[in-house]
Short mmCIF file of C-alpha atoms in Angstrom, two decimals:
data_model
loop_
_atom_site.label_atom_id
_atom_site.label_comp_id
_atom_site.label_asym_id
_atom_site.label_seq_id
_atom_site.Cartn_x
_atom_site.Cartn_y
_atom_site.Cartn_z
CA MET N 115 -11.12 -16.12 -15.53
CA THR N 116 -14.88 -16.32 -14.99
CA GLN N 117 -16.86 -15.62 -11.92
CA THR N 118 -20.34 -15.77 -10.47
CA THR N 119 -22.01 -12.58 -9.35
CA THR N 120 -25.23 -10.87 -8.55
CA ALA N 121 -26.20 -7.25 -9.02
CA ARG N 122 -24.05 -4.79 -7.13
CA PRO N 123 -25.85 -4.00 -3.87
CA THR N 124 -25.54 -0.24 -3.99
CA ASP N 125 -28.88 0.02 -2.22
CA ARG N 126 -27.41 -1.81 0.80
CA ALA N 127 -24.16 0.13 0.89
CA SER N 128 -24.73 3.00 3.29
CA GLY N 129 -22.80 6.24 3.25
CA ALA N 130 -20.74 4.96 6.19
CA VAL N 131 -19.09 2.21 4.12
CA VAL N 132 -16.29 4.43 2.82
CA PRO N 133 -15.23 5.97 6.17
CA VAL N 134 -15.40 2.57 7.89
CA LEU N 135 -13.18 0.91 5.28
CA ALA N 136 -10.80 3.87 5.30
CA PHE N 137 -10.66 3.66 9.10
CA ALA N 138 -9.65 0.00 8.78
CA GLY N 139 -6.83 1.05 6.46
CA ILE N 140 -5.70 3.73 8.90
CA VAL N 141 -5.66 1.17 11.72
CA VAL N 142 -3.36 -1.02 9.63
CA ALA N 143 -1.03 1.92 9.05
CA VAL N 144 -1.01 2.76 12.75
CA MET N 145 0.20 -0.78 13.45
CA GLN N 146 2.98 -0.37 10.87
CA THR N 147 4.40 2.82 12.44
CA LEU N 148 3.67 1.91 16.05
CA LEU N 149 7.27 1.22 17.05
CA VAL N 150 8.97 4.14 15.30
CA PRO N 151 9.27 6.22 18.51
CA VAL N 152 10.92 3.34 20.44
CA VAL N 153 12.98 1.68 17.69
CA LYS N 154 16.29 2.90 19.10
CA ASP N 155 15.37 1.56 22.58
CA LEU N 156 14.26 -1.94 21.49
CA PRO N 157 17.57 -3.68 22.37
CA ARG N 158 17.28 -2.41 25.95
CA LEU N 159 13.53 -3.01 26.24
CA LEU N 160 13.82 -6.59 24.99
CA ASP N 161 17.21 -7.32 26.58
CA THR N 162 18.76 -8.37 23.28
CA SER N 163 21.33 -7.28 20.72
CA PRO N 164 20.58 -4.54 18.14
CA SER N 165 20.77 -7.03 15.25
CA ASP N 166 18.28 -9.40 16.92
CA ALA N 167 15.98 -6.50 17.84
CA THR N 168 15.56 -5.62 14.17
CA TRP N 169 13.62 -8.87 13.74
CA VAL N 170 10.73 -7.17 15.54
CA LEU N 171 10.40 -4.92 12.48
CA THR N 172 11.54 -7.42 9.84
CA SER N 173 8.99 -10.05 10.88
CA THR N 174 6.09 -7.65 10.25
CA LEU N 175 7.49 -6.70 6.86
CA LEU N 176 7.81 -10.33 5.77
CA SER N 177 4.40 -11.47 6.99
CA GLY N 178 2.71 -8.42 5.47
CA ALA N 179 4.34 -9.04 2.10
CA VAL N 180 3.24 -12.68 2.13
CA ALA N 181 -0.29 -12.02 3.38
CA THR N 182 -1.21 -9.16 1.03
CA PRO N 183 -1.61 -11.05 -2.28
CA ILE N 184 -2.87 -14.20 -0.54
CA MET N 185 -5.63 -12.43 1.40
CA GLY N 186 -6.60 -10.57 -1.77
CA ARG N 187 -7.09 -13.84 -3.63
CA LEU N 188 -8.96 -15.43 -0.73
CA GLY N 189 -11.23 -12.40 -0.72
CA ASP N 190 -11.99 -12.87 -4.42
CA LEU N 191 -12.89 -16.50 -3.77
CA TYR N 192 -14.67 -16.51 -0.42
CA GLY N 193 -15.74 -12.93 0.33
CA LYS N 194 -13.77 -9.74 0.73
CA ARG N 195 -15.48 -8.60 3.93
CA ARG N 196 -14.88 -12.01 5.51
CA MET N 197 -11.17 -11.84 4.74
CA LEU N 198 -10.96 -8.19 5.84
CA VAL N 199 -12.38 -9.10 9.25
CA THR N 200 -10.04 -12.11 9.41
CA SER N 201 -7.01 -9.92 8.68
CA LEU N 202 -7.97 -7.45 11.39
CA ALA N 203 -8.70 -10.25 13.89
CA VAL N 204 -5.25 -11.76 13.36
CA MET N 205 -3.75 -8.30 13.87
CA VAL N 206 -5.64 -7.83 17.14
CA ALA N 207 -4.43 -11.23 18.37
CA GLY N 208 -0.85 -10.31 17.48
CA ALA N 209 -1.12 -6.95 19.24
CA LEU N 210 -2.39 -8.62 22.42
CA VAL N 211 0.52 -11.09 22.32
CA SER N 212 3.02 -8.23 21.98
CA ALA N 213 1.31 -6.22 24.71
CA SER N 214 1.74 -9.05 27.20
CA THR N 215 5.45 -9.82 26.78
CA SER N 216 8.99 -8.48 26.74
CA ASP N 217 10.39 -11.77 25.47
CA LEU N 218 12.04 -11.39 22.07
CA LEU N 219 10.62 -14.55 20.47
CA LEU N 220 7.07 -13.90 21.66
CA MET N 221 7.36 -10.28 20.53
CA ILE N 222 8.46 -11.41 17.07
CA ALA N 223 5.55 -13.88 16.95
CA GLY N 224 3.10 -11.12 17.83
CA ARG N 225 4.56 -8.74 15.28
CA THR N 226 4.37 -11.47 12.62
CA LEU N 227 0.66 -11.86 13.26
CA GLN N 228 0.20 -8.07 13.06
CA GLY N 229 1.70 -8.06 9.56
CA PHE N 230 -1.31 -9.99 8.24
CA ALA N 231 -3.38 -6.82 8.54
CA MET N 232 -1.71 -5.43 5.41
CA GLY N 233 -4.24 -7.39 3.35
CA ALA N 234 -6.95 -4.98 4.54
CA ILE N 235 -5.97 -2.30 2.00
CA PRO N 236 -6.59 -4.27 -1.24
CA LEU N 237 -9.62 -5.97 0.30
CA GLY N 238 -11.13 -2.58 1.13
CA ILE N 239 -10.49 -1.35 -2.41
CA GLY N 240 -12.13 -4.49 -3.80
CA LEU N 241 -15.19 -4.03 -1.59
CA MET N 242 -15.54 -0.45 -2.77
CA ARG N 243 -15.52 -1.51 -6.40
CA ASP N 244 -18.15 -4.17 -5.75
CA LEU N 245 -20.46 -2.12 -3.51
CA LEU N 246 -20.34 1.51 -4.57
CA PRO N 247 -21.91 3.30 -7.54
CA HIS N 248 -19.52 4.66 -10.13
CA GLU N 249 -19.89 8.28 -9.11
CA ARG N 250 -18.59 7.55 -5.59
CA LEU N 251 -15.89 5.09 -6.55
CA GLY N 252 -13.05 7.44 -7.51
CA SER N 253 -12.79 9.40 -4.27
CA ALA N 254 -13.50 6.30 -2.17
CA MET N 255 -10.66 4.26 -3.65
CA ALA N 256 -8.39 7.29 -3.42
CA LEU N 257 -9.06 7.60 0.31
CA MET N 258 -8.57 3.87 0.88
CA SER N 259 -5.32 3.81 -1.06
CA SER N 260 -4.01 6.83 0.84
CA SER N 261 -5.10 5.51 4.23
CA ILE N 262 -1.78 3.79 4.89
CA GLY N 263 0.02 7.12 4.55
CA VAL N 264 -2.66 8.94 6.51
CA GLY N 265 -2.46 6.48 9.40
CA GLY N 266 1.32 6.50 9.35
CA GLY N 267 1.48 10.28 9.56
CA LEU N 268 -1.12 10.58 12.31
CA ALA N 269 0.26 7.68 14.36
CA LEU N 270 3.74 9.16 14.80
CA PRO N 271 2.85 11.97 17.22
CA ALA N 272 0.28 9.83 19.04
CA ALA N 273 2.71 6.94 19.47
CA ALA N 274 5.47 9.33 20.57
CA LEU N 275 3.17 10.85 23.20
CA VAL N 276 2.27 7.40 24.56
CA ALA N 277 5.89 6.25 24.53
CA GLN N 278 6.99 9.34 26.49
CA HIS N 279 4.34 9.15 29.21
CA ALA N 280 3.37 5.46 29.54
CA ASP N 281 4.75 1.95 29.40
CA TRP N 282 5.60 1.10 25.79
CA HIS N 283 3.32 -1.97 25.87
CA ALA N 284 0.40 0.47 25.91
CA LEU N 285 1.12 1.07 22.23
CA TYR N 286 0.01 -2.48 21.45
CA LEU N 287 -3.06 -2.25 23.67
CA GLY N 288 -4.09 0.86 21.76
CA ALA N 289 -3.57 -0.92 18.43
CA ALA N 290 -5.63 -3.89 19.63
CA GLY N 291 -8.45 -1.56 20.68
CA LEU N 292 -8.46 0.22 17.33
CA GLY N 293 -8.46 -3.13 15.52
CA ALA N 294 -11.41 -4.40 17.54
CA LEU N 295 -13.31 -1.19 16.80
CA ALA N 296 -12.57 -1.56 13.07
CA ILE N 297 -13.89 -5.15 13.15
CA ALA N 298 -17.10 -4.12 14.91
CA LEU N 299 -17.75 -1.23 12.52
CA THR N 300 -17.06 -3.43 9.48
CA LEU N 301 -19.51 -6.09 10.64
CA LEU N 302 -22.18 -3.48 11.40
CA VAL N 303 -21.85 -1.26 8.33
CA VAL N 304 -20.16 -3.05 5.42
CA PRO N 305 -22.16 -5.68 3.49
CA GLU N 306 -20.43 -8.64 1.94
CA SER N 307 -19.51 -8.40 -1.73
CA PRO N 308 -21.60 -10.59 -4.06
CA VAL N 309 -18.75 -10.95 -6.57
CA ARG N 310 -16.89 -14.26 -6.47
CA ALA N 311 -14.17 -15.80 -8.58
CA LYS N 312 -14.54 -19.43 -9.58
CA GLY N 313 -11.94 -22.06 -8.85
CA ALA N 314 -10.07 -23.36 -5.84
CA PHE N 315 -7.38 -21.60 -3.85
CA ASP N 316 -3.96 -22.12 -5.42
CA LEU N 317 -2.07 -23.46 -2.37
CA PRO N 318 1.14 -24.40 -4.27
CA GLY N 319 1.15 -20.92 -5.82
CA ALA N 320 0.72 -19.32 -2.39
CA LEU N 321 3.57 -21.37 -0.94
CA GLY N 322 5.82 -20.60 -3.91
CA LEU N 323 5.14 -16.85 -3.81
CA SER N 324 5.60 -16.78 -0.03
CA ALA N 325 8.96 -18.54 -0.29
CA GLY N 326 10.14 -16.25 -3.08
CA LEU N 327 9.11 -13.08 -1.24
CA VAL N 328 10.76 -14.15 2.01
CA LEU N 329 13.96 -15.09 0.18
CA PHE N 330 13.98 -11.67 -1.52
CA LEU N 331 12.89 -9.36 1.29
CA LEU N 332 15.01 -11.01 3.98
CA PRO N 333 18.35 -9.93 2.44
CA VAL N 334 16.83 -6.55 1.49
CA SER N 335 16.01 -5.84 5.13
CA LYS N 336 19.05 -7.52 6.71
CA GLY N 337 21.70 -6.86 4.05
CA GLY N 338 23.04 -3.87 5.97
CA ASP N 339 23.76 -6.09 8.97
CA TRP N 340 25.07 -9.07 7.03
CA GLY N 341 26.96 -7.14 4.34
CA TRP N 342 25.65 -6.65 0.82
CA THR N 343 28.38 -8.80 -0.72
CA ALA N 344 28.23 -11.52 1.94
CA GLY N 345 27.58 -15.06 0.81
CA THR N 346 24.31 -15.27 2.75
CA THR N 347 22.95 -12.09 1.16
CA LEU N 348 23.89 -13.01 -2.40
CA GLY N 349 22.79 -16.61 -1.91
CA LEU N 350 19.33 -15.57 -0.75
CA PHE N 351 18.94 -13.15 -3.67
CA GLY N 352 19.90 -15.95 -6.07
CA ALA N 353 17.51 -18.38 -4.42
CA ALA N 354 14.72 -15.79 -4.60
CA ALA N 355 15.28 -15.33 -8.34
CA ALA N 356 15.17 -19.09 -8.93
CA VAL N 357 12.08 -19.68 -6.79
CA LEU N 358 10.12 -16.78 -8.28
CA LEU N 359 11.01 -17.90 -11.82
CA LEU N 360 9.80 -21.43 -11.13
CA TRP N 361 6.71 -20.05 -9.42
CA GLY N 362 5.92 -17.91 -12.46
CA LEU N 363 6.23 -20.86 -14.83
CA MET N 364 3.95 -22.90 -12.58
CA GLU N 365 1.33 -20.13 -12.36
CA LEU N 366 1.10 -19.96 -16.15
CA HIS N 367 -0.16 -23.56 -16.22
CA VAL N 368 -2.63 -23.41 -13.33
CA PRO N 369 -6.34 -23.05 -14.31
CA ALA N 370 -7.09 -20.72 -11.36
CA PRO N 371 -3.74 -19.19 -10.33
CA LEU N 372 -3.07 -17.13 -7.22
CA VAL N 373 -1.86 -14.32 -9.49
CA ASP N 374 -2.95 -14.23 -13.12
CA LEU N 375 0.40 -13.39 -14.68
CA ARG N 376 -1.14 -12.86 -18.09
CA THR N 377 -3.31 -10.11 -16.65
CA THR N 378 -0.35 -8.77 -14.68
CA ALA N 379 1.69 -8.58 -17.88
CA ARG N 380 -0.81 -6.21 -19.50
CA ARG N 381 0.86 -2.92 -20.23
CA GLU N 382 -1.38 -0.87 -17.92
CA VAL N 383 -1.05 -3.28 -14.99
CA LEU N 384 2.68 -3.90 -15.39
CA LEU N 385 3.66 -0.24 -15.70
CA THR N 386 1.38 0.74 -12.82
CA ASN N 387 2.96 -1.88 -10.56
CA LEU N 388 6.48 -0.77 -11.50
CA ALA N 389 5.53 2.87 -10.88
CA SER N 390 4.11 1.80 -7.51
CA ILE N 391 7.54 0.59 -6.43
CA MET N 392 8.97 4.03 -7.17
CA VAL N 393 6.16 5.78 -5.27
CA GLY N 394 6.82 3.46 -2.32
CA VAL N 395 10.50 4.39 -2.38
CA SER N 396 9.71 8.11 -2.39
CA PHE N 397 7.14 7.85 0.41
CA PHE N 398 9.47 6.08 2.83
CA VAL N 399 12.43 8.43 2.33
CA VAL N 400 10.63 11.38 3.92
CA SER N 401 9.41 9.11 6.73
CA LEU N 402 13.00 8.14 7.49
CA VAL N 403 14.77 11.47 7.04
CA LEU N 404 12.59 14.19 8.58
CA PRO N 405 12.02 12.60 12.03
CA GLN N 406 15.78 12.05 12.41
CA LEU N 407 16.61 15.58 11.24
CA LEU N 408 14.10 17.05 13.68
CA GLN N 409 15.28 15.03 16.70
CA LEU N 410 19.04 15.34 16.23
CA PRO N 411 20.57 17.65 18.87
CA ALA N 412 21.35 21.20 17.74
CA GLU N 413 24.93 20.59 18.88
CA THR N 414 25.50 18.48 15.76
CA GLY N 415 25.35 21.67 13.70
CA HIS N 416 22.43 20.55 11.54
CA GLY N 417 20.00 18.85 13.94
CA LEU N 418 16.86 20.79 14.90
CA GLY N 419 16.78 19.62 18.53
CA GLN N 420 13.04 18.87 18.74
CA SER N 421 11.35 16.38 21.06
CA MET N 422 9.88 13.11 19.83
CA VAL N 423 6.34 14.50 20.03
CA VAL N 424 7.16 17.76 18.22
CA ALA N 425 8.96 15.78 15.50
CA GLY N 426 5.85 13.66 15.05
CA LEU N 427 3.65 16.75 14.83
CA CYS N 428 5.91 18.30 12.17
CA VAL N 429 5.65 15.15 10.03
CA ALA N 430 1.90 14.63 10.67
CA PRO N 431 0.90 17.05 7.83
CA LEU N 432 2.25 14.42 5.44
CA GLY N 433 -0.65 12.11 6.35
CA LEU N 434 -3.24 14.86 6.78
CA THR N 435 -2.50 16.28 3.35
CA MET N 436 -2.81 12.82 1.80
CA MET N 437 -6.26 12.48 3.37
CA PHE N 438 -7.49 15.85 2.12
CA THR N 439 -6.09 15.15 -1.34
CA ALA N 440 -8.56 12.30 -1.98
CA PRO N 441 -11.55 14.47 -3.01
CA VAL N 442 -9.25 16.68 -5.11
CA TYR N 443 -7.99 13.56 -6.86
CA ALA N 444 -11.57 12.46 -7.61
CA ARG N 445 -12.31 15.71 -9.45
CA LEU N 446 -9.04 15.71 -11.36
CA SER N 447 -9.35 12.04 -12.30
CA ALA N 448 -12.95 12.44 -13.46
CA ARG N 449 -11.85 15.18 -15.83
CA TYR N 450 -8.39 14.08 -16.94
CA GLY N 451 -8.11 10.39 -15.98
CA PRO N 452 -5.99 8.56 -13.37
CA LYS N 453 -2.91 8.55 -15.59
CA ALA N 454 -2.84 12.36 -15.60
CA THR N 455 -3.26 12.53 -11.83
CA LEU N 456 -0.45 10.00 -11.34
CA VAL N 457 1.86 12.10 -13.51
CA LEU N 458 0.83 15.28 -11.66
CA GLY N 459 1.42 13.60 -8.31
CA LEU N 460 4.90 12.46 -9.32
CA LEU N 461 5.78 15.95 -10.52
CA ILE N 462 4.70 17.43 -7.17
CA ILE N 463 6.75 14.81 -5.29
CA ALA N 464 9.80 15.72 -7.38
CA ALA N 465 9.23 19.41 -6.59
CA GLY N 466 8.87 18.59 -2.90
CA TYR N 467 12.15 16.71 -2.72
CA GLY N 468 13.92 19.28 -4.89
CA GLY N 469 12.76 22.12 -2.69
CA GLY N 470 13.38 20.06 0.44
CA LEU N 471 17.11 20.00 -0.32
CA GLY N 472 17.20 23.63 0.80
CA LEU N 473 14.54 23.42 3.53
CA MET N 474 16.38 21.70 6.36
CA ASP N 475 17.25 24.65 8.61
CA ALA N 476 14.11 25.00 10.76
CA ALA N 477 11.16 22.94 11.98
CA TRP N 478 8.64 25.02 10.01
CA GLN N 479 10.53 24.18 6.81
CA THR N 480 10.01 20.46 7.41
CA VAL N 481 6.28 21.16 7.74
CA VAL N 482 6.30 22.82 4.30
CA THR N 483 8.15 19.84 2.85
CA SER N 484 5.67 17.44 4.46
CA VAL N 485 2.67 19.30 3.01
CA VAL N 486 4.07 19.39 -0.54
CA LEU N 487 5.15 15.74 -0.45
CA GLY N 488 1.83 14.71 1.12
CA THR N 489 -0.04 16.35 -1.75
CA GLY N 490 2.04 14.59 -4.40
CA ILE N 491 2.09 11.20 -2.69
CA GLY N 492 -1.64 11.46 -2.03
CA LEU N 493 -2.37 12.05 -5.72
CA ALA N 494 -0.02 9.26 -6.78
CA TYR N 495 -1.33 6.72 -4.27
CA SER N 496 -4.93 7.62 -5.15
CA SER N 497 -4.32 6.98 -8.85
CA LEU N 498 -2.87 3.49 -8.47
CA PRO N 499 -6.02 1.48 -7.53
CA ALA N 500 -8.06 3.24 -10.24
CA LEU N 501 -5.50 2.23 -12.87
CA ILE N 502 -5.37 -1.36 -11.59
CA THR N 503 -9.13 -1.73 -11.07
CA GLY N 504 -9.85 -0.31 -14.51
CA ALA N 505 -7.59 -2.90 -16.16
CA VAL N 506 -8.72 -6.18 -14.55
CA PRO N 507 -12.03 -8.10 -14.29
CA ALA N 508 -14.06 -7.63 -11.12
CA SER N 509 -13.30 -11.20 -9.99
CA GLU N 510 -9.57 -10.36 -9.82
CA THR N 511 -9.82 -6.99 -8.05
CA GLY N 512 -8.67 -8.28 -4.66
CA ALA N 513 -5.69 -10.21 -5.98
CA ALA N 514 -4.66 -7.47 -8.42
CA ASN N 515 -4.79 -4.71 -5.81
CA GLY N 516 -3.08 -7.03 -3.35
CA LEU N 517 -0.20 -7.39 -5.78
CA ASN N 518 -0.12 -3.61 -6.28
CA THR N 519 0.01 -3.04 -2.52
CA LEU N 520 2.84 -5.57 -2.39
CA MET N 521 4.75 -3.54 -5.00
CA ARG N 522 4.47 -0.47 -2.78
CA SER N 523 5.73 -2.52 0.18
CA ILE N 524 8.69 -3.70 -1.86
CA GLY N 525 9.43 -0.06 -2.68
CA THR N 526 9.38 0.94 0.99
CA SER N 527 11.56 -2.06 1.89
CA VAL N 528 14.14 -1.22 -0.74
CA SER N 529 13.99 2.42 0.34
CA SER N 530 14.58 1.49 3.97
CA ALA N 531 17.62 -0.62 3.07
CA VAL N 532 19.19 1.89 0.66
CA ILE N 533 18.59 4.99 2.80
CA GLY N 534 19.76 3.17 5.91
CA MET N 535 22.97 2.27 4.10
CA VAL N 536 23.44 5.86 2.85
CA LEU N 537 22.88 7.43 6.27
CA ALA N 538 25.22 4.92 7.93
CA GLY N 539 27.88 5.41 5.28
CA THR N 540 27.84 9.21 5.59
CA ALA N 541 27.50 9.38 9.39
CA ASP N 542 29.87 11.35 11.65
CA THR N 543 30.97 10.51 15.17
CA VAL N 544 29.73 13.06 17.72
CA GLY N 545 30.46 12.37 21.39
CA GLY N 546 31.27 8.77 20.62
CA THR N 547 27.96 8.22 18.78
CA GLU N 548 27.38 7.82 15.06
CA VAL N 549 24.89 10.46 13.86
CA PRO N 550 23.52 11.10 10.34
CA THR N 551 24.92 14.10 8.50
CA LEU N 552 23.19 16.81 6.49
CA HIS N 553 25.01 15.46 3.43
CA GLY N 554 23.45 12.05 4.05
CA PHE N 555 19.98 13.55 4.32
CA ARG N 556 20.43 15.44 1.05
CA VAL N 557 21.76 12.36 -0.75
CA SER N 558 18.64 10.53 0.48
CA PHE N 559 16.41 13.23 -1.00
CA LEU N 560 18.30 12.97 -4.29
CA ILE N 561 17.73 9.20 -4.33
CA ALA N 562 14.01 9.81 -3.80
CA THR N 563 14.02 12.32 -6.65
CA ALA N 564 15.70 9.78 -8.94
CA ALA N 565 13.08 7.16 -8.01
CA VAL N 566 10.31 9.65 -8.82
CA ALA N 567 11.93 10.38 -12.19
CA VAL N 568 11.86 6.66 -13.03
CA GLY N 569 8.23 6.46 -11.89
CA LEU N 570 7.35 9.46 -14.04
CA LEU N 571 8.93 7.85 -17.09
CA LEU N 572 6.91 4.67 -16.49
CA ALA N 573 3.71 6.65 -15.98
CA LEU N 574 4.13 8.52 -19.26
CA PHE N 575 4.01 5.19 -21.13
CA LEU N 576 0.72 4.17 -19.52
CA PRO N 577 -2.22 4.05 -21.94
CA GLY N 578 -4.52 7.01 -21.46
CA GLY N 579 -7.77 5.37 -22.53
CA ARG N 580 -10.24 6.70 -19.97
CA PRO N 581 -13.43 5.42 -21.70
CA SER N 582 -12.42 1.77 -21.38
CA SER N 583 -11.55 2.31 -17.72
CA ARG N 584 -14.97 3.78 -17.08
CA LEU N 585 -16.59 0.77 -18.73
CA ARG N 586 -14.76 -1.62 -16.45
CA LEU N 587 -15.59 0.41 -13.36
CA ARG N 588 -19.29 0.42 -14.19
CA ALA N 589 -19.48 -3.26 -14.95
CA SER N 590 -20.00 -5.38 -11.87
CA SER N 591 -18.61 -8.43 -13.61
CA GLU N 592 -16.66 -9.50 -16.65
CA GLU N 593 -19.82 -10.91 -18.21
CA GLU N 594 -21.64 -7.57 -17.90
CA ALA N 595 -18.74 -5.86 -19.62
CA HIS N 596 -18.96 -8.35 -22.48
CA LEU N 597 -22.73 -7.75 -22.65
CA GLU N 598 -22.29 -3.98 -22.94
CA ARG N 599 -19.77 -4.42 -25.73
CA ALA N 600 -22.10 -6.87 -27.51
CA GLU N 601 -25.02 -4.46 -27.30
CA THR N 602 -22.85 -1.71 -28.73
CA ALA N 603 -21.87 -3.95 -31.64
CA LEU N 604 -25.49 -4.96 -32.31
CA ARG N 605 -26.55 -1.34 -32.55
CA GLY N 606 -24.09 -0.91 -35.36
CA LEU N 607 -25.27 -3.91 -37.41
CA PRO N 608 -26.46 -2.94 -40.93
CA GLY N 609 -30.17 -3.10 -41.51
CA ARG N 610 -31.13 -2.43 -37.91
CA GLY N 611 -32.27 0.61 -36.00
CA ARG N 612 -34.16 1.29 -32.78
CA ASP N 613 -37.55 2.74 -32.04
CA THR N 614 -38.22 5.41 -29.48
CA ALA N 615 -38.38 2.78 -26.72
CA GLY N 616 -35.00 1.41 -27.68
CA ALA N 617 -36.32 -1.83 -29.26
CA PRO N 618 -34.65 -3.08 -32.45
CA VAL N 619 -36.67 -2.73 -35.66
CA PRO N 620 -36.03 -4.13 -39.17
CA ALA N 621 -34.47 -1.89 -41.79
CA ASP N 622 -37.80 -1.59 -43.70
CA GLY N 623 -39.51 -0.30 -40.59
CA GLY N 624 -42.00 -3.20 -40.52
#
């Protein structure tokens, strides 16, 4: 695919660009974890059944999955900053809708709009590639990629504090305020990217991908309620496979596809996306297990009996460690390459879950587990955009990182379904209430460890060619990359040399 471009405006990109874009990513993550402290109370708060209340969470998952690759492609075509602001504006509108109602349908509508903010992560990564000089790019993309974990970790105690001492609708008002602040800062600080992809927006491709994702993620998120062998669940999985297959065949014959499947099939891109699913699985397991372990009453024999706020504070180091890992990643990646940092991150995650099997007896032990896992997940998440960005042309950065973010979301969705099924299947009845068991928590950690092992195997097969990645990161467009390669080839032509000024001279020196 070709694109039009101008020189990268590094002179216009102030030092505030990176923190502003990272703040936008954190705001998105805050929206994602906003309801965790009140999930168990949603049926009462919305006067509905538990199965219907889950749509408040499912709707955000589905809209986020659909919006992420679409907003990435729109950013490539029409401007990444423009689409970033649009994503945040839709999120703010959705938060205001949810803040003003206790009606189930309106709440679902608001939460659906909030899911569109997920496109902010790949758009921010794309802006960083287009605006920043090479020496700042590694740590910047690492921070942006980790922002969703950072925001999730920091939002838990804050949301728990609000939920304990104020009306739960205040959570949405806070999210709307943060979103509005992120929009204002983006408009003031972040310049628009000059890089554009050519071609029109692939509307049939967007509709086909949206339909396939909804058909796949709907049974993933609702299979526990419907039954995994129920006709509805299996039928939707079958329909998803058929739709996504037809969509893929169609995309291969479109001049300007929504997702360039030929690029996606490259070894580096494909293996990175598959590894991203495994990292997503491992990240969500700790987010599901530790808060429940901490808040279970001590009377259960294994619960730690902590309040909602204390539980959030014990898990918060997960996000904080991910944030502080970004500059460490930049140094490691500059020396050893993003593949090595991905492998190191996966090894640390495996160690964290392995050690966590025996660290479930006190609140301080969960803090240790959170710190170790935050370090590993931070390194792994930071490596993913560098691997993707180094393997695709600049005009496809938004769409490619959007697809990678989608792979992480699929991992978290699968993790939520599998771990929910495990905890429900191993639960005990205490005082007439089903509560998770210590055995269920440990099985969940083992599942996360297995996912990390698969991710590690995939990462080991990634190509380790750091020089080519650096070339792609320096080039502001595909054409410039071709020009650099052409100049290198010309220098090696027989019969030619260069004078002290770098100009070519004939072989006879005349």
